[in-house]
Amino acid sequence: MTYQGPNPDIIKSMFKKVAPSYDRGNDILSAGIHHLWRKKLVRLSRTQPGMAVLDCATGTGDLAIEFKKVVGPTGSVIGTDFCEDMMLTAPQKAQNQQLDIQYQTADVMNLPFADGQFDRVSISFGIRNVQDPQKAISEMARVTKSGGQVLILEFGQMKTPVVKDLYNFYFEKVLPYVGGLVTGQTEAYKYLQKSSSKFPCREDFLSWMDQTQHFSTTSYTSVSFGIAYIYQGIKR
Ligand SMILES: C[S@@+](CC[C@H](N)C(=O)[O-])C[C@H]1O[C@@H](n2cnc3c(N)ncnc32)[C@H](O)[C@@H]1O
């Protein structure tokens, strides 16, 4: 793969700085829509009560929470991230909703779990930040059971004319400025815009998944006119 992701040390220190205002930034800049995208991912995954789920690069834990609501008390959810500061608020958020979720520090490119341990393995808005996304996809597939699913939610580029121009104006000009005002982390929001504007999406991303040879089928669903995409791979 010729794609080179960002330096992990820079990413870790960027998220350490962003962590205290991450949720507020997300809520304001997406007008709360990011919650709907995570719910949609869980719906598409057809997760069932009692299943075992791993959410990688879980950050403040929102996707892990959505999964736990579905797997219920007989199921289990583990959230992992390589930046401990990003996970600081996650346990309390889960507890506030009486949800029992485990959180632990781990790099998605080297997961401390056995082969085939989970029914569903997910990552939302994390894969773009990983140095070698294909290695991360392979590692996620390794810990997924045969017949289980790897699920990835990530920004991409829109195709729809007009909507695309309006959105690009917002993403390039407004988001870094407002993001900076809300969180004090202008650079992080400039990085978000730059990295998303060139990150492989749709068939290009699916070809990364297919090249790992871990999946019997792969597919994608676009959300909000293609602002973001949900990728699904069924483990062989
Ligand atoms: C934009 S946040 C997304 C957090 C959360 N999943 C969400 O949807 O809001 C990206 C997260 O990826 C994490 N991350 C980046 N590279 C990672 C890696 N190699 N292993 C584990 N976590 C990583 C960062 O620490 C950060 O918490």
Short mmCIF file of C-alpha atoms and ligand atoms in Angstrom, two decimals:
data_model
loop_
_atom_site.label_atom_id
_atom_site.label_comp_id
_atom_site.label_asym_id
_atom_site.label_seq_id
_atom_site.Cartn_x
_atom_site.Cartn_y
_atom_site.Cartn_z
CA MET A 1 0.00 0.00 0.00
CA THR A 2 1.48 3.37 -0.96
CA TYR A 3 -0.74 5.32 1.44
CA GLN A 4 1.13 6.68 4.45
CA GLY A 5 -0.96 7.62 7.48
CA PRO A 6 -0.01 10.20 10.08
CA ASN A 7 2.74 9.83 12.67
CA PRO A 8 1.22 8.08 15.73
CA ASP A 9 3.14 10.21 18.27
CA ILE A 10 1.78 13.40 16.73
CA ILE A 11 -1.74 11.93 16.63
CA LYS A 12 -1.58 10.81 20.25
CA SER A 13 -0.43 14.20 21.49
CA MET A 14 -3.03 15.98 19.33
CA PHE A 15 -5.86 13.90 20.85
CA LYS A 16 -4.44 14.37 24.35
CA LYS A 17 -4.92 18.13 23.85
CA VAL A 18 -8.33 17.79 22.18
CA ALA A 19 -9.72 15.30 24.74
CA PRO A 20 -11.32 17.72 27.27
CA SER A 21 -13.37 19.50 24.57
CA TYR A 22 -13.81 16.63 22.07
CA ASP A 23 -17.49 15.88 22.78
CA ARG A 24 -18.47 19.56 22.87
CA GLY A 25 -16.69 20.15 19.55
CA ASN A 26 -18.45 17.18 17.92
CA ASP A 27 -21.89 18.22 19.15
CA ILE A 28 -21.57 21.81 17.98
CA LEU A 29 -19.82 21.20 14.67
CA SER A 30 -22.06 18.36 13.49
CA ALA A 31 -25.23 19.71 15.16
CA GLY A 32 -25.48 16.35 16.95
CA ILE A 33 -25.70 14.37 13.69
CA HIS A 34 -22.66 12.24 14.56
CA HIS A 35 -24.83 10.37 17.13
CA LEU A 36 -27.22 9.33 14.35
CA TRP A 37 -24.33 7.97 12.26
CA ARG A 38 -23.15 5.73 15.12
CA LYS A 39 -26.72 4.50 15.73
CA LYS A 40 -27.01 3.70 12.02
CA LEU A 41 -23.78 1.70 12.10
CA VAL A 42 -25.09 -0.39 15.00
CA ARG A 43 -28.43 -0.90 13.21
CA LEU A 44 -26.72 -2.02 9.99
CA SER A 45 -24.50 -4.42 11.94
CA ARG A 46 -27.52 -6.47 13.07
CA THR A 47 -25.88 -6.91 16.44
CA GLN A 48 -27.86 -9.19 18.76
CA PRO A 49 -28.24 -9.39 22.56
CA GLY A 50 -25.47 -11.48 24.12
CA MET A 51 -22.83 -10.67 21.50
CA ALA A 52 -19.21 -9.71 22.26
CA VAL A 53 -18.13 -6.35 20.77
CA LEU A 54 -14.80 -4.55 20.55
CA ASP A 55 -14.77 -0.84 19.71
CA CYS A 56 -11.27 0.28 18.69
CA ALA A 57 -10.05 3.90 18.92
CA THR A 58 -13.13 4.38 21.07
CA GLY A 59 -12.14 7.85 22.28
CA THR A 60 -14.87 9.19 24.56
CA GLY A 61 -16.77 5.93 24.04
CA ASP A 62 -19.95 6.91 22.18
CA LEU A 63 -19.98 3.97 19.76
CA ALA A 64 -19.22 1.49 22.56
CA ILE A 65 -22.26 2.90 24.39
CA GLU A 66 -24.52 2.40 21.35
CA PHE A 67 -23.37 -1.22 21.05
CA LYS A 68 -23.87 -1.93 24.76
CA LYS A 69 -27.49 -0.73 24.55
CA VAL A 70 -28.07 -3.52 22.01
CA VAL A 71 -26.01 -6.43 23.38
CA GLY A 72 -27.55 -5.90 26.84
CA PRO A 73 -26.39 -7.38 30.14
CA THR A 74 -25.68 -10.82 28.63
CA GLY A 75 -23.35 -9.32 26.02
CA SER A 76 -20.02 -7.56 26.49
CA VAL A 77 -18.42 -4.43 25.09
CA ILE A 78 -14.77 -3.44 25.37
CA GLY A 79 -13.58 0.00 24.23
CA THR A 80 -9.89 0.51 23.47
CA ASP A 81 -7.77 3.51 22.47
CA PHE A 82 -4.05 4.29 22.46
CA CYS A 83 -4.63 7.74 24.01
CA GLU A 84 -5.68 7.29 27.64
CA ASP A 85 -6.76 10.92 27.97
CA MET A 86 -9.39 10.43 25.27
CA MET A 87 -10.99 7.65 27.34
CA LEU A 88 -11.02 9.56 30.66
CA THR A 89 -14.70 10.50 30.51
CA ALA A 90 -15.88 7.25 28.86
CA PRO A 91 -16.46 5.09 31.99
CA GLN A 92 -18.55 7.81 33.67
CA LYS A 93 -20.62 8.36 30.51
CA ALA A 94 -21.39 4.62 30.42
CA GLN A 95 -22.15 4.48 34.13
CA ASN A 96 -24.55 7.44 33.84
CA GLN A 97 -26.63 5.23 31.54
CA GLN A 98 -26.20 2.14 33.76
CA LEU A 99 -24.12 0.46 31.09
CA ASP A 100 -21.25 -1.82 32.03
CA ILE A 101 -18.44 -1.27 29.50
CA GLN A 102 -14.78 -2.13 29.93
CA TYR A 103 -12.14 0.32 28.68
CA GLN A 104 -8.49 -0.45 28.14
CA THR A 105 -5.48 1.09 26.45
CA ALA A 106 -4.51 -0.59 23.16
CA ASP A 107 -3.17 0.25 19.72
CA VAL A 108 -5.54 -0.91 16.96
CA MET A 109 -2.51 -2.09 14.98
CA ASN A 110 -1.57 -4.52 17.76
CA LEU A 111 -4.66 -5.64 19.68
CA PRO A 112 -4.13 -7.62 22.91
CA PHE A 113 -6.93 -10.12 22.14
CA ALA A 114 -7.14 -13.69 20.89
CA ASP A 115 -8.04 -14.62 17.32
CA GLY A 116 -11.81 -14.77 16.73
CA GLN A 117 -12.75 -13.37 20.14
CA PHE A 118 -15.49 -10.92 19.06
CA ASP A 119 -18.73 -10.97 17.08
CA ARG A 120 -18.39 -7.32 16.05
CA VAL A 121 -15.25 -5.17 15.87
CA SER A 122 -15.68 -1.48 15.10
CA ILE A 123 -13.82 1.79 14.69
CA SER A 124 -15.42 5.20 14.17
CA PHE A 125 -13.42 8.18 12.91
CA GLY A 126 -10.28 6.37 13.95
CA ILE A 127 -9.00 4.54 10.84
CA ARG A 128 -8.03 7.84 9.12
CA ASN A 129 -5.74 8.60 12.05
CA VAL A 130 -3.85 5.32 11.96
CA GLN A 131 -0.38 5.08 10.43
CA ASP A 132 -1.14 1.89 8.45
CA PRO A 133 -4.94 1.54 7.99
CA GLN A 134 -4.69 -1.78 6.17
CA LYS A 135 -2.69 -3.30 9.01
CA ALA A 136 -5.34 -2.02 11.43
CA ILE A 137 -8.14 -3.55 9.32
CA SER A 138 -6.28 -6.89 9.30
CA GLU A 139 -5.79 -6.77 13.03
CA MET A 140 -9.48 -5.99 13.60
CA ALA A 141 -10.39 -8.92 11.33
CA ARG A 142 -8.01 -11.23 13.21
CA VAL A 143 -9.91 -10.77 16.49
CA THR A 144 -13.31 -11.15 14.76
CA LYS A 145 -15.09 -14.54 14.71
CA SER A 146 -15.71 -16.26 11.40
CA GLY A 147 -19.07 -14.91 10.17
CA GLY A 148 -18.68 -11.86 12.43
CA GLN A 149 -18.30 -8.30 11.19
CA VAL A 150 -15.73 -5.52 11.05
CA LEU A 151 -17.45 -2.12 10.94
CA ILE A 152 -15.76 1.16 10.06
CA LEU A 153 -17.28 4.66 10.12
CA GLU A 154 -15.15 7.32 8.47
CA PHE A 155 -15.33 10.63 6.62
CA GLY A 156 -14.92 10.64 2.85
CA GLN A 157 -15.60 12.95 -0.04
CA MET A 158 -19.06 13.84 -1.33
CA LYS A 159 -20.13 13.33 -4.94
CA THR A 160 -23.47 15.22 -5.07
CA PRO A 161 -22.99 18.55 -6.94
CA VAL A 162 -24.01 21.78 -5.15
CA VAL A 163 -24.42 20.02 -1.77
CA LYS A 164 -20.77 19.05 -2.15
CA ASP A 165 -19.68 22.67 -2.80
CA LEU A 166 -21.68 23.97 0.15
CA TYR A 167 -20.33 21.29 2.44
CA ASN A 168 -16.74 21.79 1.25
CA PHE A 169 -17.04 25.51 2.01
CA TYR A 170 -18.26 24.69 5.52
CA PHE A 171 -15.59 22.02 6.06
CA GLU A 172 -12.67 24.12 4.70
CA LYS A 173 -13.54 27.59 5.95
CA VAL A 174 -16.04 27.42 8.79
CA LEU A 175 -15.17 24.21 10.65
CA PRO A 176 -11.48 24.94 11.46
CA TYR A 177 -12.42 28.45 12.61
CA VAL A 178 -15.43 27.47 14.75
CA GLY A 179 -13.66 24.31 15.93
CA GLY A 180 -10.78 26.48 17.09
CA LEU A 181 -13.12 28.86 18.90
CA VAL A 182 -15.04 26.07 20.66
CA THR A 183 -12.07 23.91 21.65
CA GLY A 184 -9.01 26.16 21.39
CA GLN A 185 -7.50 23.52 19.04
CA THR A 186 -7.56 25.12 15.57
CA GLU A 187 -4.73 22.89 14.30
CA ALA A 188 -6.68 19.73 15.16
CA TYR A 189 -9.65 20.93 13.09
CA LYS A 190 -7.39 21.92 10.19
CA TYR A 191 -5.97 18.39 10.36
CA LEU A 192 -9.52 16.94 10.37
CA GLN A 193 -10.36 18.87 7.20
CA LYS A 194 -7.10 18.06 5.39
CA SER A 195 -7.02 14.37 6.28
CA SER A 196 -10.70 13.83 5.41
CA SER A 197 -10.45 15.62 2.06
CA LYS A 198 -7.98 13.04 0.75
CA PHE A 199 -8.81 9.89 2.68
CA PRO A 200 -9.76 6.98 0.36
CA CYS A 201 -13.49 6.31 0.39
CA ARG A 202 -16.14 4.10 -1.25
CA GLU A 203 -14.60 1.51 -3.67
CA ASP A 204 -11.06 2.68 -2.88
CA PHE A 205 -11.53 1.91 0.79
CA LEU A 206 -13.29 -1.39 0.03
CA SER A 207 -10.29 -2.44 -2.05
CA TRP A 208 -8.09 -1.99 1.03
CA MET A 209 -10.45 -4.25 2.95
CA ASP A 210 -10.54 -6.81 0.11
CA GLN A 211 -6.75 -6.87 -0.18
CA THR A 212 -6.48 -8.12 3.40
CA GLN A 213 -8.27 -11.32 2.19
CA HIS A 214 -10.01 -11.62 5.56
CA PHE A 215 -13.54 -10.94 4.28
CA SER A 216 -16.04 -13.00 2.30
CA THR A 217 -17.96 -9.82 1.42
CA THR A 218 -17.42 -6.08 1.87
CA SER A 219 -19.85 -3.23 1.33
CA TYR A 220 -20.43 0.41 2.16
CA THR A 221 -23.35 2.68 3.01
CA SER A 222 -23.07 6.45 2.71
CA VAL A 223 -24.49 8.71 5.38
CA SER A 224 -25.63 12.34 5.05
CA PHE A 225 -25.04 12.58 1.26
CA GLY A 226 -21.59 11.02 1.55
CA ILE A 227 -20.11 13.16 4.31
CA ALA A 228 -19.21 9.84 5.91
CA TYR A 229 -19.32 6.13 5.06
CA ILE A 230 -20.04 2.95 7.00
CA TYR A 231 -17.95 0.02 5.75
CA GLN A 232 -18.85 -3.57 6.60
CA GLY A 233 -16.75 -6.66 6.13
CA ILE A 234 -17.97 -10.18 6.89
CA LYS A 235 -15.09 -12.23 8.27
CA ARG A 236 -14.39 -15.43 6.29
C1 LIG B 1 -11.53 11.31 16.03
S1 LIG B 1 -11.29 10.30 17.43
C2 LIG B 1 -12.65 9.21 17.34
C3 LIG B 1 -13.11 8.74 18.69
C4 LIG B 1 -14.39 7.93 18.69
N1 LIG B 1 -14.23 6.65 18.06
C5 LIG B 1 -15.52 8.69 18.07
O1 LIG B 1 -16.17 8.17 17.16
O2 LIG B 1 -15.80 9.81 18.50
C6 LIG B 1 -9.95 9.29 16.90
C7 LIG B 1 -9.44 8.38 17.99
O3 LIG B 1 -8.53 7.45 17.41
C8 LIG B 1 -7.55 7.16 18.38
N2 LIG B 1 -6.43 6.51 17.69
C9 LIG B 1 -5.70 6.99 16.66
N3 LIG B 1 -4.78 6.09 16.28
C10 LIG B 1 -4.93 5.00 17.08
C11 LIG B 1 -4.29 3.75 17.16
N4 LIG B 1 -3.27 3.42 16.36
N5 LIG B 1 -4.73 2.86 18.09
C12 LIG B 1 -5.75 3.17 18.92
N6 LIG B 1 -6.39 4.36 18.89
C13 LIG B 1 -5.99 5.27 17.98
C14 LIG B 1 -7.25 8.52 18.98
O4 LIG B 1 -6.57 8.44 20.19
C15 LIG B 1 -8.66 9.10 19.10
O5 LIG B 1 -9.23 8.80 20.34
#
